[in-house]
Amino acid sequence: MNFTPTKPALTGETLDSLTARLQERGEPAFRAVQILEWLYKKRVTSWDQMTNLSKPLRTWLAETFDLMPADLVLNKHSEDVTDKLLLELRDRSLIETVIIRAPQDGVGLDHSRKTICISTQVGCAMACVFCASGLAGLKRDLSAGEIVAQLLQVCYCEDARTPRARTELASFDNIVVMGMGEPLANYDNLIRALTILNAEWGLNFGARRITISTSGLVPKILKLAEEPLGFRLAISLHGATDDVREKIMPVNKAFPLAKLLPAVKTFSEKHGRMITLEFILIEDVNDSLEQAQKLRDIARDLHAHVNLIPYNTVEGLPWKRPSITRQERFADVLRAARISVTLRREKGHDIAAACGQLRLKTEKERELSAIA
Ligand code: SAH
């Protein structure tokens, strides 16, 4: 099911792997450092811009590596708070990357804090009943290079909007792995990509500003707890009891709450950082006060932050978001117990949560134009 491109992506190489490849060709070790500096710090988009390399070396590099394995096909700007980038990969697969702008302090009007939501798979196998990404199932995993490429594409867009004060810096503040796909089902490529983003020779981006969101793959959560880089964890809970969760998330059959919650506890004790429980509010499915009370107990036990997300409707799916009154009533149960809770309001988050929809729409349009 995985796609093997004709040339490996430069964005999937580590300093070690690139050095080894260049040494096979008789190049000195510092060449790899120079190339990665052009890629991640100076952010050039063609080999010819790497002016401290000889012409024959540039020619060889162009024949050997794909500098950027994802092309930007659409940048959908919305009310100044989000940009949705639609990227096309070498096999014509489409993925989405979202830029969410928010005020630095959470309340102002500046919208200068940028969170990037990235995808890890084309489609998704988890089949959560409310989600657009899983509607057509899983097409394939993204390679490490395709995951990293999303962040570089964001940098290209952002650098064009606001030139960087310091050229070596990333152009955003946080990364959330909450786009299309189940990140922990593509574990090795995900960790390789995040390691590249974190490395000094890469984007030099702090692991503590990277949040991985999972639908609850227990063995992988335990594995993640052992990783040396301390990434943050968010759990898509969406049901505070097995009967509710199982109805909307098939993964709960393999990993019910009795397995999931202890694994999350192990993770948070290891890291000593608050984890986040995500809870989409869907009318008459999981928005009862009883669910709120159960969620409160789980959050208290895990010392977790709770993110309540009013459901974002998906074309073709029957689910609805509850009224604001009902959302507030649910949140009040948690607030009364002094649980740290946010109830999302901003538009950008809605759009980001609906990751997968832009791709779905474009795929549909492609199918229609193929028929016409
Ligand atoms: N597979 C991972 C990450 C991708 S989904 C996970 O499950 O966490 C990112 C988040 O968006 C998840 O919490 C997911 O449940 C949520 N989501 C999916 N469809 C949504 C919708 N229509 N409205 C609101 N949130 C949605």
Coordinates of N, CA, C and O in Angstrom, one line a residue, residues 14 184 187-201 204-212 220-233 267 270-271 273:
T14 N 18.2 12.4 7.4 CA 18.8 13.0 8.6 C 20.2 13.4 8.3 O 20.7 13.1 7.2
L184 N -0.1 7.6 15.3 CA 0.6 6.5 15.9 C 0.5 5.2 15.1 O 1.2 4.3 15.4
Y187 N 4.0 5.2 13.0 CA 4.9 5.6 14.1 C 6.3 5.9 13.7 O 6.8 7.0 14.0
D188 N 6.9 5.0 12.9 CA 8.4 5.2 12.6 C 8.6 6.5 11.8 O 9.5 7.2 12.0
N189 N 7.7 6.6 10.8 CA 7.9 7.8 9.9 C 7.6 9.1 10.7 O 8.2 10.1 10.5
L190 N 6.6 9.0 11.6 CA 6.3 10.2 12.4 C 7.5 10.6 13.3 O 7.9 11.8 13.3
I191 N 8.0 9.6 13.9 CA 9.1 9.9 14.9 C 10.4 10.4 14.1 O 11.0 11.4 14.5
R192 N 10.6 9.8 12.9 CA 11.7 10.3 12.1 C 11.5 11.7 11.7 O 12.4 12.6 11.8
A193 N 10.3 12.0 11.2 CA 10.0 13.4 10.8 C 10.1 14.4 11.9 O 10.7 15.5 11.8
L194 N 9.6 14.0 13.1 CA 9.6 15.0 14.2 C 11.1 15.2 14.7 O 11.5 16.2 15.2
T195 N 11.9 14.1 14.6 CA 13.3 14.2 15.0 C 14.0 15.2 14.0 O 14.8 16.0 14.5
I196 N 13.7 15.1 12.7 CA 14.3 16.0 11.8 C 13.8 17.5 12.1 O 14.7 18.4 12.1
L197 N 12.6 17.7 12.4 CA 12.1 19.0 12.7 C 12.7 19.6 13.9 O 13.0 20.8 14.1
N198 N 13.0 18.7 14.9 CA 13.6 19.1 16.2 C 15.1 19.3 16.1 O 15.6 20.2 16.9
A199 N 15.8 18.7 15.2 CA 17.2 18.7 15.2 C 17.7 20.1 14.9 O 17.1 20.9 14.2
E200 N 18.9 20.4 15.5 CA 19.6 21.7 15.3 C 19.8 21.9 13.8 O 19.7 23.1 13.3
W201 N 20.2 20.9 13.1 CA 20.5 21.0 11.7 C 19.2 21.0 10.8 O 19.2 21.3 9.6
N204 N 15.0 23.0 14.0 CA 15.4 23.4 15.4 C 14.2 23.7 16.2 O 14.2 24.7 16.9
F205 N 13.2 22.9 16.0 CA 11.9 23.2 16.6 C 11.7 22.4 17.9 O 11.7 21.1 17.9
G206 N 11.3 23.0 19.0 CA 11.3 22.3 20.3 C 10.2 21.2 20.4 O 9.1 21.4 20.0
A207 N 10.6 20.1 20.9 CA 9.7 18.9 21.1 C 8.5 19.3 21.9 O 7.4 18.8 21.7
R208 N 8.7 20.2 22.9 CA 7.6 20.5 23.8 C 6.5 21.4 23.2 O 5.5 21.7 23.8
R209 N 6.9 21.8 22.0 CA 5.8 22.6 21.2 C 5.2 21.8 20.1 O 4.5 22.3 19.3
I210 N 5.4 20.5 20.3 CA 4.8 19.5 19.3 C 3.8 18.6 20.0 O 4.2 18.0 21.0
T211 N 2.5 18.6 19.6 CA 1.5 17.8 20.3 C 1.1 16.7 19.3 O 0.6 17.0 18.2
I212 N 1.1 15.5 19.7 CA 0.7 14.3 18.9 C -0.7 13.9 19.4 O -0.9 13.7 20.6
K220 N 1.2 1.9 21.3 CA 2.1 3.0 20.7 C 2.1 4.2 21.7 O 3.1 4.9 21.7
I221 N 1.1 4.4 22.5 CA 1.2 5.4 23.5 C 2.3 5.0 24.5 O 3.1 5.9 24.9
L222 N 2.4 3.8 24.9 CA 3.4 3.3 25.8 C 4.8 3.4 25.2 O 5.7 3.8 25.9
K223 N 4.9 3.2 23.9 CA 6.1 3.3 23.2 C 6.6 4.8 23.2 O 7.7 5.1 23.4
L224 N 5.6 5.6 22.9 CA 5.9 7.1 22.8 C 6.4 7.6 24.2 O 7.2 8.5 24.2
A225 N 5.9 7.0 25.2 CA 6.3 7.4 26.6 C 7.8 7.2 26.8 O 8.4 7.8 27.6
E226 N 8.4 6.3 26.0 CA 9.8 5.9 26.1 C 10.7 6.8 25.2 O 11.9 6.7 25.3
E227 N 10.1 7.5 24.3 CA 10.9 8.3 23.4 C 11.7 9.4 24.1 O 11.2 10.1 25.0
P228 N 13.0 9.6 23.7 CA 13.8 10.6 24.4 C 13.3 12.0 24.2 O 13.5 12.9 25.1
L229 N 12.7 12.3 23.1 CA 12.2 13.7 22.9 C 10.8 13.8 23.5 O 10.0 12.9 23.2
G230 N 10.6 14.8 24.3 CA 9.3 14.8 25.1 C 8.2 15.5 24.4 O 7.8 16.6 24.6
F231 N 7.6 14.8 23.4 CA 6.5 15.4 22.7 C 5.3 15.4 23.6 O 5.1 14.6 24.5
R232 N 4.4 16.3 23.4 CA 3.1 16.4 24.1 C 2.1 15.4 23.5 O 2.1 15.2 22.3
L233 N 1.1 15.0 24.4 CA 0.2 14.0 23.9 C -1.3 14.6 24.1 O -1.6 15.2 25.1
F267 N 2.0 7.6 30.6 CA 2.7 8.6 29.7 C 2.8 9.9 30.5 O 3.9 10.5 30.6
K270 N 5.4 9.8 33.3 CA 6.8 9.8 32.8 C 7.2 11.2 32.4 O 8.4 11.5 32.6
H271 N 6.3 11.9 31.8 CA 6.7 13.2 31.3 C 6.5 14.4 32.2 O 7.0 15.5 32.0
R273 N 4.1 16.3 32.4 CA 3.4 17.4 31.7 C 1.9 17.1 31.6 O 1.6 15.9 31.5

